[in-house]
Amino acid sequence: MKFTVAIDGPAAAGKGTISRAVAAKFGFAYLDTGSLYRAVGVKALEVGRGVIDPVIAAQLAGSLSQTDLDRGDLRTAMAGQAASKVAAIPEVRAALLEFQKTYARRDGGAVLDGRDIGTVICPEAEVKIYVTASDEIRAERRHKELVQAKPELTVAQVLNDLRARDDRDAARDIAPMKPADDALVLDTSDMDIAEAIKQALTLVRSVYDGT
Ligand code: C5P
């Protein structure tokens, strides 16, 4: 049985939480595709001592290991920025394409979250959701996640960081972040996470017959 749930949208809109809930509810596998770009980004920064070389980034994307994906520093703001820089390099995206396409159509169903899942990775996905929320709300949510590890971080810094990343992700030539024409747009600005999950589950249930 192949069944793909594509969940796209800007940073900190709630994609990850919604995706994990959908995967757990229906017994689907889950891939956080942002972690692939984050792993390439931090490694490229390390190898280039702070400077990202596109050729090296593409090589790293072609040889990512589980150890790279298990690093503890992938969720930092710096990793997010590095991810969005390497994500604009066509050769990096090409190197990660096949793995994601295969994952999306694996047997037993899959949920993938990212920026281009419904448009590029799996345009044939049975369910497409574009999760969004206002910039300010997303910055507050992300700030709550990051502030324990970095107490000096302000909401304004997080907001700037998110906007820079969103602008880069939406403006790039290759696989820009945008809702697929047939995606349901779920604006979570005025919803708590329980309500957002409920709406996503209802949508998947309306399409998935469980076989
Ligand atoms: O989802 P997350 O915030 O972890 O993604 C980090 C970055 O990776 C994004 O800002 C984006 O540049 C890139 N990305 C992408 N395509 C995806 C997933 C993530 O370009 N499918």
Tab-separated table of C-alpha atoms and ligand atoms in Angstrom:
chain	number	residue	atom	x	y	z
A	1	MET	CA	0.000	0.000	0.000
A	2	LYS	CA	1.355	3.384	-0.997
A	3	PHE	CA	-0.045	6.488	0.643
A	4	THR	CA	1.810	9.766	0.948
A	5	VAL	CA	0.987	12.721	3.149
A	6	ALA	CA	2.954	15.799	2.018
A	7	ILE	CA	3.215	18.525	4.635
A	8	ASP	CA	4.877	21.741	3.519
A	9	GLY	CA	5.144	25.258	4.864
A	10	PRO	CA	7.449	27.886	6.359
A	11	ALA	CA	9.665	27.415	9.401
A	12	ALA	CA	8.023	26.897	12.800
A	13	ALA	CA	4.452	26.687	11.509
A	14	GLY	CA	3.855	23.351	13.262
A	15	LYS	CA	4.683	20.960	10.380
A	16	GLY	CA	6.829	18.630	12.469
A	17	THR	CA	4.338	18.194	15.297
A	18	ILE	CA	1.440	17.668	12.901
A	19	SER	CA	3.476	15.226	10.786
A	20	ARG	CA	4.501	13.108	13.774
A	21	ALA	CA	0.901	12.963	14.983
A	22	VAL	CA	-0.392	11.885	11.553
A	23	ALA	CA	2.350	9.257	11.217
A	24	ALA	CA	1.649	7.854	14.706
A	25	LYS	CA	-2.119	7.768	14.189
A	26	PHE	CA	-2.044	5.915	10.868
A	27	GLY	CA	1.142	3.892	11.383
A	28	PHE	CA	2.999	5.665	8.565
A	29	ALA	CA	6.754	6.251	8.418
A	30	TYR	CA	7.867	9.848	8.955
A	31	LEU	CA	10.682	11.796	7.298
A	32	ASP	CA	11.659	15.299	8.417
A	33	THR	CA	13.278	16.396	5.144
A	34	GLY	CA	14.584	19.612	6.710
A	35	SER	CA	17.011	17.513	8.741
A	36	LEU	CA	18.685	16.387	5.486
A	37	TYR	CA	19.389	19.998	4.501
A	38	ARG	CA	20.397	20.887	8.064
A	39	ALA	CA	22.887	18.007	8.167
A	40	VAL	CA	24.414	19.079	4.840
A	41	GLY	CA	24.488	22.720	5.966
A	42	VAL	CA	26.318	22.191	9.263
A	43	LYS	CA	28.810	19.800	7.714
A	44	ALA	CA	29.488	22.172	4.802
A	45	LEU	CA	30.111	25.010	7.276
A	46	GLU	CA	32.533	22.821	9.226
A	47	VAL	CA	34.453	21.638	6.195
A	48	GLY	CA	34.650	25.170	4.765
A	49	ARG	CA	35.468	26.720	8.176
A	50	GLY	CA	32.397	28.937	8.045
A	51	VAL	CA	32.118	29.263	4.261
A	52	ILE	CA	29.799	27.049	2.219
A	53	ASP	CA	31.323	25.741	-1.016
A	54	PRO	CA	28.570	24.557	-3.399
A	55	VAL	CA	30.647	21.713	-4.864
A	56	ILE	CA	31.551	20.369	-1.437
A	57	ALA	CA	27.952	20.777	-0.232
A	58	ALA	CA	26.742	18.676	-3.172
A	59	GLN	CA	29.305	15.975	-2.372
A	60	LEU	CA	28.219	15.959	1.255
A	61	ALA	CA	24.570	15.662	0.213
A	62	GLY	CA	25.454	12.610	-1.853
A	63	SER	CA	27.139	10.869	1.050
A	64	LEU	CA	25.019	11.708	4.109
A	65	SER	CA	25.182	9.096	6.845
A	66	GLN	CA	22.907	8.298	9.765
A	67	THR	CA	25.562	9.770	12.068
A	68	ASP	CA	25.246	13.108	10.231
A	69	LEU	CA	21.481	13.015	10.752
A	70	ASP	CA	21.777	12.127	14.452
A	71	ARG	CA	23.935	15.150	15.361
A	72	GLY	CA	22.693	17.091	18.362
A	73	ASP	CA	23.208	20.520	16.790
A	74	LEU	CA	20.835	20.332	13.821
A	75	ARG	CA	18.008	22.317	15.427
A	76	THR	CA	20.009	25.531	16.054
A	77	ALA	CA	19.277	28.786	14.222
A	78	MET	CA	22.723	28.563	12.615
A	79	ALA	CA	21.934	25.111	11.235
A	80	GLY	CA	18.626	26.462	9.885
A	81	GLN	CA	20.359	29.283	8.031
A	82	ALA	CA	23.057	26.964	6.683
A	83	ALA	CA	20.325	24.553	5.576
A	84	SER	CA	18.492	27.213	3.610
A	85	LYS	CA	21.755	28.265	1.902
A	86	VAL	CA	22.669	24.754	0.764
A	87	ALA	CA	19.001	24.119	-0.119
A	88	ALA	CA	19.235	26.728	-2.886
A	89	ILE	CA	22.070	24.800	-4.614
A	90	PRO	CA	20.546	22.685	-7.428
A	91	GLU	CA	23.188	19.926	-7.099
A	92	VAL	CA	22.415	19.543	-3.406
A	93	ARG	CA	18.709	19.145	-4.095
A	94	ALA	CA	19.443	16.712	-6.929
A	95	ALA	CA	21.579	14.560	-4.619
A	96	LEU	CA	18.759	14.309	-2.061
A	97	LEU	CA	15.914	13.828	-4.548
A	98	GLU	CA	15.845	10.071	-5.123
A	99	PHE	CA	16.021	9.172	-1.438
A	100	GLN	CA	13.024	11.383	-0.667
A	101	LYS	CA	10.992	10.186	-3.674
A	102	THR	CA	11.575	6.556	-2.729
A	103	TYR	CA	10.739	7.269	0.899
A	104	ALA	CA	7.476	8.956	-0.114
A	105	ARG	CA	6.296	5.899	-2.064
A	106	ARG	CA	7.520	3.233	0.364
A	107	ASP	CA	5.128	0.468	1.283
A	108	GLY	CA	2.963	1.125	4.309
A	109	GLY	CA	2.523	4.873	3.887
A	110	ALA	CA	4.712	7.873	4.629
A	111	VAL	CA	4.480	11.407	5.914
A	112	LEU	CA	7.153	13.827	4.707
A	113	ASP	CA	7.451	17.404	5.833
A	114	GLY	CA	9.438	20.096	4.075
A	115	ARG	CA	9.047	22.881	1.526
A	116	ASP	CA	8.656	21.077	-1.816
A	117	ILE	CA	7.077	17.734	-0.941
A	118	GLY	CA	3.706	18.378	-2.593
A	119	THR	CA	5.198	20.254	-5.555
A	120	VAL	CA	8.419	18.388	-6.449
A	121	ILE	CA	9.137	15.304	-4.326
A	122	CYS	CA	5.703	13.736	-4.508
A	123	PRO	CA	3.220	15.650	-6.675
A	124	GLU	CA	1.099	12.468	-6.659
A	125	ALA	CA	0.729	12.531	-2.844
A	126	GLU	CA	-2.751	11.486	-1.754
A	127	VAL	CA	-2.913	14.272	0.855
A	128	LYS	CA	-1.179	17.653	0.687
A	129	ILE	CA	-1.270	20.150	3.500
A	130	TYR	CA	0.455	23.535	3.555
A	131	VAL	CA	0.823	24.575	7.182
A	132	THR	CA	1.350	28.238	7.851
A	133	ALA	CA	0.975	30.898	10.580
A	134	SER	CA	1.793	34.591	10.939
A	135	ASP	CA	5.481	35.516	11.191
A	136	GLU	CA	5.055	36.816	14.744
A	137	ILE	CA	3.316	33.694	16.031
A	138	ARG	CA	5.900	31.435	14.425
A	139	ALA	CA	8.731	33.479	15.948
A	140	GLU	CA	7.190	33.199	19.406
A	141	ARG	CA	6.779	29.448	19.070
A	142	ARG	CA	10.336	28.920	17.837
A	143	HIS	CA	11.708	31.247	20.515
A	144	LYS	CA	10.109	29.051	23.207
A	145	GLU	CA	11.876	26.012	21.753
A	146	LEU	CA	15.285	27.649	21.527
A	147	VAL	CA	15.462	29.915	24.565
A	148	GLN	CA	16.268	27.212	27.114
A	149	ALA	CA	19.500	26.363	25.346
A	150	LYS	CA	20.221	30.045	24.607
A	151	PRO	CA	18.712	32.356	27.268
A	152	GLU	CA	19.998	35.563	25.652
A	153	LEU	CA	17.970	34.921	22.470
A	154	THR	CA	15.170	37.456	21.805
A	155	VAL	CA	11.912	36.987	19.902
A	156	ALA	CA	13.037	39.776	17.531
A	157	GLN	CA	16.189	37.839	16.629
A	158	VAL	CA	14.163	34.708	15.959
A	159	LEU	CA	11.712	36.725	13.825
A	160	ASN	CA	14.553	38.151	11.714
A	161	ASP	CA	16.046	34.717	11.322
A	162	LEU	CA	12.753	33.142	10.223
A	163	ARG	CA	12.024	35.932	7.756
A	164	ALA	CA	15.481	35.691	6.195
A	165	ARG	CA	15.071	31.949	5.814
A	166	ASP	CA	11.495	32.154	4.459
A	167	ASP	CA	12.505	34.819	1.936
A	168	ARG	CA	15.411	32.691	0.711
A	169	ASP	CA	13.262	29.544	0.568
A	170	ALA	CA	10.429	31.243	-1.319
A	171	ALA	CA	12.643	33.206	-3.742
A	172	ARG	CA	15.037	30.495	-4.903
A	173	ASP	CA	14.801	29.330	-8.517
A	174	ILE	CA	14.745	25.631	-7.731
A	175	ALA	CA	11.853	24.029	-5.815
A	176	PRO	CA	10.759	27.258	-4.104
A	177	MET	CA	8.585	26.978	-1.020
A	178	LYS	CA	4.939	27.340	-2.087
A	179	PRO	CA	1.657	25.506	-1.629
A	180	ALA	CA	0.824	22.924	-4.300
A	181	ASP	CA	-2.285	23.920	-6.279
A	182	ASP	CA	-4.199	21.056	-4.675
A	183	ALA	CA	-2.916	21.536	-1.100
A	184	LEU	CA	-5.164	22.356	1.815
A	185	VAL	CA	-3.788	25.512	3.429
A	186	LEU	CA	-3.924	25.181	7.209
A	187	ASP	CA	-3.308	28.515	8.945
A	188	THR	CA	-2.474	27.688	12.560
A	189	SER	CA	-2.114	31.328	13.759
A	190	ASP	CA	-5.273	31.170	15.861
A	191	MET	CA	-5.195	27.461	16.645
A	192	ASP	CA	-3.532	25.536	19.376
A	193	ILE	CA	-1.558	22.519	18.288
A	194	ALA	CA	-4.303	20.074	19.323
A	195	GLU	CA	-6.766	21.771	16.960
A	196	ALA	CA	-4.228	21.824	14.107
A	197	ILE	CA	-3.565	18.102	14.569
A	198	LYS	CA	-7.303	17.383	14.679
A	199	GLN	CA	-7.877	19.160	11.353
A	200	ALA	CA	-4.960	17.341	9.697
A	201	LEU	CA	-6.166	13.953	10.981
A	202	THR	CA	-9.694	14.656	9.736
A	203	LEU	CA	-8.376	15.450	6.289
A	204	VAL	CA	-6.201	12.320	6.100
A	205	ARG	CA	-9.056	10.147	7.394
A	206	SER	CA	-11.346	11.517	4.665
A	207	VAL	CA	-8.966	10.192	2.005
A	208	TYR	CA	-7.324	7.143	3.616
A	209	ASP	CA	-9.475	4.029	3.801
A	210	GLY	CA	-7.008	2.094	5.940
A	211	THR	CA	-6.218	-0.668	3.468
B	1	C5P	O1	12.120	22.329	8.043
B	1	C5P	P1	13.411	22.957	8.525
B	1	C5P	O2	13.205	24.307	9.125
B	1	C5P	O3	14.192	22.038	9.386
B	1	C5P	O4	14.268	23.148	7.191
B	1	C5P	C1	15.514	23.800	7.195
B	1	C5P	C2	15.753	24.390	5.818
B	1	C5P	O5	15.928	23.338	4.865
B	1	C5P	C3	14.626	25.235	5.254
B	1	C5P	O6	14.691	26.589	5.654
B	1	C5P	C4	14.803	25.078	3.756
B	1	C5P	O7	15.757	25.971	3.259
B	1	C5P	C5	15.397	23.696	3.609
B	1	C5P	N1	14.422	22.709	3.160
B	1	C5P	C6	14.129	22.670	1.821
B	1	C5P	N2	13.295	21.705	1.336
B	1	C5P	C7	12.739	20.818	2.165
B	1	C5P	C8	13.001	20.872	3.553
B	1	C5P	C9	13.845	21.856	4.025
B	1	C5P	O8	14.615	23.471	1.037
B	1	C5P	N3	11.944	19.873	1.663
